[in-house]
Structure formats: C-alpha cells, structure tokens
C-alpha cells in the first residue's frame, strides 16, 4: 500500500509594505511557487489612509509621484504585478502605514526611530491576524528589521510572538537596507539582537533570481526613492544576492528569538 505524504501548509510571507517581500526574498517565494506550494504574501500595513494627511505623508506621496487618493490603489496594483511575477498570492491587511497614523511619525528620524507607545497594540493585533491566516505547521517569514523602520519593527515583534506560540518563524534580511554600504554591521547587530541562531542560506537558480528582479521592477513609484543610494535596482539586487552566496545567488533567513 502506498502512503501519500500530505503537502506542507503553504508558507506565509509578511511584508510590512507593498514591496518588502519581493525586495528581500522574492527568489525564495518563486522557488516555493515552482514546487507548487502557493506562497502567500501578506502586506501588513496595507490600509488606506483615513482623515487628513500629515505634511510628512504628503511629502512621501510627492516623492512617489502619486496623489493622496491614488497612492494605495497604485501600490496594490504594483503588489499584484510583483506577486504574479513570483507565482504567489497577494493579500493585504487594513492596518495603516506609519505615515498614515496621525502625527506619531512626522520625519525620517521618527520613522526609523523607537516605536511610538500608541503603536504597541499593533503588535498584538498583527500577531492575531497572522495566526489566523497561517495554517498550523506553516512557516511564517517576517523581516529581520534591518534599517529599523517602525513598521518593520512591529512585524519582527509579531514574528517573535508567533515563535513564542510554537510557530515556525524565519526572518529575511530587509533589502535594500541590508545592502547599504553600512548594511553589514547593521545586519549583524540586528541579528545579534533578535536572532536565535545562525542564518540559513538558500541558494537560488538563475530563473528564481530573475523572478525576484522582475517583481522588484513592478514597484515603479517606489524604485527612485528606494534605490536612490544604491543605483540601478536590478543590478543592485543581483550584486547583493550574489554577495550573500559568496558568488552564487542566495537569500538568508534567521530563526527568531521569542519575546514572550
């Protein structure tokens, strides 16, 4: 009698914003899709703004070249494009981006600084939402938090909570923050802070690497801002991915220390 091994639950990738998973670990998403795993990309802070925008939010929209009424719609279309390039399903939650949370974050210093006390409940809310979405036994991928963006911090904290609940959680290296000239020390410092052990390196095929590049190029409104210090997005991505694998394209994932 033959025994059929049931398929593993599909992996769930948390993106703080509409681009983070494709930017950071799109090759691994594509590898799961090739194997028929139907990976799910969940944008955590994908809700539309409510009420008047802060000056800082308006400034961000100007940088992206989009109007306040179109920003979320355009970013969701970009995310759908990227998910299709990777062979994944895209889903977004209604939690609002930090720039839309009133006056909690009104500058880059705020955005990449300590978490505002009023945002602490978001960690619990996001943890509960993801626990409901991810099937038992599914691996959940979250950002490591390199770069210290507050929304990435919240997603990492939620990942640590999920790990404390017995879920399997791995953290991806936030790109392009990790690829910044100062990224290596920041990456190691962040790993020392939240990782429970050494990283796992996953090598990519050329096809998987190029799927990641195609997905990144879907984010047309974001690329001029995201890569303003790194240069060409495609070449910056290929260069970093090859550096991770010491010449072979690869992505790294870190087990998370629990915070519960």
Coordinates of C-alpha atoms in Angstrom, one line a residue:
X1 CA 0.0 0.0 0.0
X2 CA 1.4 3.4 -1.0
X3 CA 1.3 6.2 1.5
X4 CA 0.7 9.7 0.3
X5 CA 2.6 12.4 2.3
X6 CA 0.2 15.4 2.7
X7 CA 1.6 18.6 1.4
X8 CA 3.0 21.1 3.9
X9 CA 0.9 24.2 4.6
X10 CA 1.8 27.0 2.2
X11 CA 4.4 29.4 3.5
X12 CA 3.3 32.9 4.6
X13 CA 5.5 35.9 3.9
X14 CA 4.9 39.1 5.8
X15 CA 5.6 42.4 4.1
X16 CA 5.4 45.5 6.2
X17 CA 4.7 47.4 3.0
X18 CA 3.8 46.8 -0.6
X19 CA 7.3 45.8 -1.8
X20 CA 9.3 44.3 1.1
X21 CA 8.9 40.6 0.4
X22 CA 9.7 40.9 -3.3
X23 CA 12.7 43.2 -2.5
X24 CA 14.1 40.9 0.2
X25 CA 13.3 37.3 -0.5
X26 CA 11.4 37.1 -3.8
X27 CA 13.7 34.3 -5.1
X28 CA 12.6 32.0 -2.3
X29 CA 9.0 32.9 -2.9
X30 CA 9.5 31.9 -6.5
X31 CA 11.1 28.7 -5.5
X32 CA 8.1 27.7 -3.4
X33 CA 5.8 28.6 -6.3
X34 CA 7.8 26.3 -8.6
X35 CA 7.3 23.5 -6.2
X36 CA 3.5 24.1 -6.1
X37 CA 3.4 25.5 -2.6
X38 CA 1.2 28.5 -3.5
X39 CA 3.1 31.0 -1.2
X40 CA 1.0 33.8 0.3
X41 CA 2.4 37.4 0.6
X42 CA 0.6 39.4 3.3
X43 CA 1.1 43.2 3.3
X44 CA 0.7 44.1 7.0
X45 CA 0.2 47.9 6.7
X46 CA -1.8 48.0 3.5
X47 CA -4.8 50.0 4.7
X48 CA -6.0 53.2 3.0
X49 CA -5.4 56.5 5.0
X50 CA -8.3 58.0 6.9
X51 CA -8.7 61.6 7.7
X52 CA -6.3 64.4 6.7
X53 CA -2.8 63.5 5.8
X54 CA 0.2 64.9 7.8
X55 CA 2.7 67.0 6.0
X56 CA 5.1 64.1 6.1
X57 CA 2.7 61.8 4.4
X58 CA 2.1 64.4 1.7
X59 CA 5.8 64.7 1.2
X60 CA 6.1 60.9 0.7
X61 CA 3.3 61.0 -1.9
X62 CA 5.2 63.7 -3.7
X63 CA 8.3 61.6 -3.8
X64 CA 6.3 58.7 -5.2
X65 CA 4.6 61.0 -7.8
X66 CA 1.1 59.9 -6.8
X67 CA -1.9 61.7 -5.4
X68 CA -3.4 61.0 -2.0
X69 CA -6.5 59.4 -3.5
X70 CA -4.5 57.1 -5.7
X71 CA -1.5 56.0 -3.6
X72 CA -2.9 52.9 -2.1
X73 CA -4.7 51.8 -5.3
X74 CA -1.5 52.2 -7.3
X75 CA 0.6 50.4 -4.7
X76 CA -1.8 47.5 -4.6
X77 CA -1.6 47.2 -8.4
X78 CA 2.2 47.1 -8.1
X79 CA 2.0 44.4 -5.5
X80 CA -0.4 42.3 -7.6
X81 CA 2.2 42.7 -10.5
X82 CA 5.0 41.5 -8.3
X83 CA 3.1 38.6 -6.8
X84 CA 2.2 37.4 -10.3
X85 CA 5.9 37.6 -11.3
X86 CA 6.8 35.4 -8.3
X87 CA 3.8 33.0 -8.7
X88 CA 2.4 34.0 -5.3
X89 CA -1.0 35.2 -4.0
X90 CA -1.1 38.7 -2.6
X91 CA -3.3 39.7 0.4
X92 CA -3.2 43.0 2.3
X93 CA -4.4 43.8 5.8
X94 CA -6.1 47.0 6.8
X95 CA -3.6 48.3 9.3
X96 CA -2.4 51.7 8.2
X97 CA 1.2 52.5 7.2
X98 CA 3.1 54.5 9.8
X99 CA 2.9 57.7 7.7
X100 CA -0.9 57.4 7.9
X101 CA -1.0 57.0 11.7
X102 CA -1.7 60.6 12.5
X103 CA 1.2 62.6 13.9
X104 CA 3.1 59.7 15.5
X105 CA 5.8 59.8 12.8
X106 CA 6.4 63.1 11.1
X107 CA 10.0 62.8 9.9
X108 CA 12.5 60.2 8.8
X109 CA 14.1 60.3 12.3
X110 CA 10.7 59.3 13.7
X111 CA 10.1 56.7 11.1
X112 CA 13.4 54.9 11.8
X113 CA 13.4 55.5 15.5
X114 CA 11.8 54.0 18.5
X115 CA 8.3 52.6 18.3
X116 CA 5.6 55.1 19.4
X117 CA 3.9 53.9 22.6
X118 CA 0.5 54.1 20.9
X119 CA 1.7 51.6 18.4
X120 CA 2.3 48.8 20.9
X121 CA -1.2 47.3 20.5
X122 CA -0.5 46.8 16.8
X123 CA 2.0 44.1 17.7
X124 CA -0.9 42.1 19.4
X125 CA -3.3 42.8 16.6
X126 CA -0.9 41.8 13.8
X127 CA 0.1 38.7 15.7
X128 CA -3.5 37.6 16.0
X129 CA -4.3 38.4 12.3
X130 CA -1.3 36.3 11.1
X131 CA -2.0 33.4 13.5
X132 CA -5.5 33.2 11.9
X133 CA -4.1 33.4 8.4
X134 CA -1.3 30.9 8.6
X135 CA -2.3 27.2 8.9
X136 CA -0.8 25.2 11.7
X137 CA 2.6 24.0 10.6
X138 CA 3.1 26.7 8.1
X139 CA 6.4 28.6 8.1
X140 CA 5.9 32.3 8.6
X141 CA 8.6 34.7 7.1
X142 CA 9.0 38.1 8.7
X143 CA 11.5 41.0 8.3
X144 CA 14.6 40.8 10.5
X145 CA 14.2 44.6 11.0
X146 CA 17.5 45.8 9.4
X147 CA 17.1 49.6 8.9
X148 CA 14.9 49.9 12.0
X149 CA 11.8 51.2 10.2
X150 CA 9.0 51.2 12.8
X151 CA 6.6 49.1 10.6
X152 CA 9.4 46.5 10.2
X153 CA 10.0 46.6 13.9
X154 CA 6.3 45.8 14.5
X155 CA 6.4 42.9 12.0
X156 CA 9.5 41.5 13.7
X157 CA 7.9 41.7 17.1
X158 CA 4.8 39.9 15.8
X159 CA 7.1 37.2 14.4
X160 CA 8.8 36.8 17.8
X161 CA 5.3 36.5 19.4
X162 CA 4.4 33.8 16.9
X163 CA 7.6 32.0 17.6
X164 CA 6.7 32.1 21.2
X165 CA 3.4 30.4 20.3
X166 CA 5.2 27.5 18.8
X167 CA 5.0 28.7 15.2
X168 CA 8.0 28.2 12.9
X169 CA 9.2 31.7 12.0
X170 CA 12.2 32.8 9.9
X171 CA 13.4 36.3 9.3
X172 CA 14.5 37.6 6.0
X173 CA 17.2 40.3 5.5
X174 CA 15.5 43.6 4.7
X175 CA 16.8 44.7 1.3
X176 CA 18.0 47.3 0.3
X177 CA 18.7 48.3 3.9
X178 CA 20.9 45.3 4.3
X179 CA 22.7 46.2 1.1
X180 CA 23.6 49.7 2.1
X181 CA 27.3 50.4 2.5
X182 CA 26.8 50.4 6.2
X183 CA 24.4 47.4 6.0
X184 CA 26.8 44.6 7.1
X185 CA 27.4 45.9 10.6
X186 CA 23.7 46.9 10.9
X187 CA 22.7 43.4 9.8
X188 CA 25.0 41.7 12.3
X189 CA 23.9 44.0 15.1
X190 CA 20.2 43.3 14.4
X191 CA 20.8 39.6 14.1
X192 CA 22.6 39.6 17.5
X193 CA 19.6 41.4 18.9
X194 CA 16.7 39.2 17.7
X195 CA 18.0 36.0 16.1
X196 CA 18.0 32.7 18.0
X197 CA 20.8 31.2 16.0
X198 CA 22.9 31.3 12.8
X199 CA 21.3 32.1 9.4
X200 CA 20.2 29.5 6.9
X201 CA 21.4 30.2 3.3
X202 CA 19.2 29.2 0.5
X203 CA 20.7 29.2 -3.0
X204 CA 18.7 30.4 -6.0
X205 CA 18.6 29.3 -9.5
X206 CA 19.1 32.0 -12.2
X207 CA 15.4 31.7 -13.0
X208 CA 14.4 32.4 -9.4
X209 CA 16.8 35.3 -9.1
X210 CA 15.4 36.9 -12.3
X211 CA 11.8 36.4 -11.0
X212 CA 12.8 38.4 -7.9
X213 CA 14.2 41.1 -10.2
X214 CA 11.1 41.2 -12.4
X215 CA 8.9 41.5 -9.3
X216 CA 11.0 44.4 -7.9
X217 CA 10.7 46.3 -11.2
X218 CA 6.9 46.3 -10.7
X219 CA 7.2 48.9 -8.0
X220 CA 7.6 51.8 -10.4
X221 CA 6.5 54.5 -7.9
X222 CA 8.9 53.3 -5.2
X223 CA 12.1 52.5 -7.1
X224 CA 13.5 56.1 -7.4
X225 CA 13.2 56.5 -3.7
X226 CA 14.2 53.0 -2.5
X227 CA 17.3 52.8 -4.7
X228 CA 18.4 56.5 -4.7
X229 CA 21.7 55.5 -3.0
X230 CA 22.2 52.0 -4.5
X231 CA 21.9 52.7 -8.2
X232 CA 20.2 50.5 -10.8
X233 CA 17.6 48.3 -8.9
X234 CA 18.2 45.2 -11.0
X235 CA 22.0 45.3 -10.7
X236 CA 21.9 46.3 -7.1
X237 CA 19.7 43.3 -6.4
X238 CA 21.8 40.8 -8.4
X239 CA 25.0 42.1 -6.7
X240 CA 23.7 41.7 -3.2
X241 CA 22.2 38.3 -3.8
X242 CA 25.5 37.0 -5.2
X243 CA 27.4 38.5 -2.3
X244 CA 25.1 36.6 0.2
X245 CA 26.0 33.4 -1.6
X246 CA 29.7 34.2 -2.0
X247 CA 29.3 34.3 -5.7
X248 CA 26.2 32.2 -6.1
X249 CA 22.8 33.8 -5.9
X250 CA 21.3 33.2 -2.4
X251 CA 19.0 34.5 0.3
X252 CA 19.5 34.2 4.0
X253 CA 16.9 33.5 6.8
X254 CA 17.4 33.8 10.5
X255 CA 15.5 32.0 13.3
X256 CA 13.9 34.4 15.7
X257 CA 14.3 34.6 19.4
X258 CA 11.0 34.8 21.2
X259 CA 9.9 37.8 23.1
X260 CA 7.1 36.3 25.1

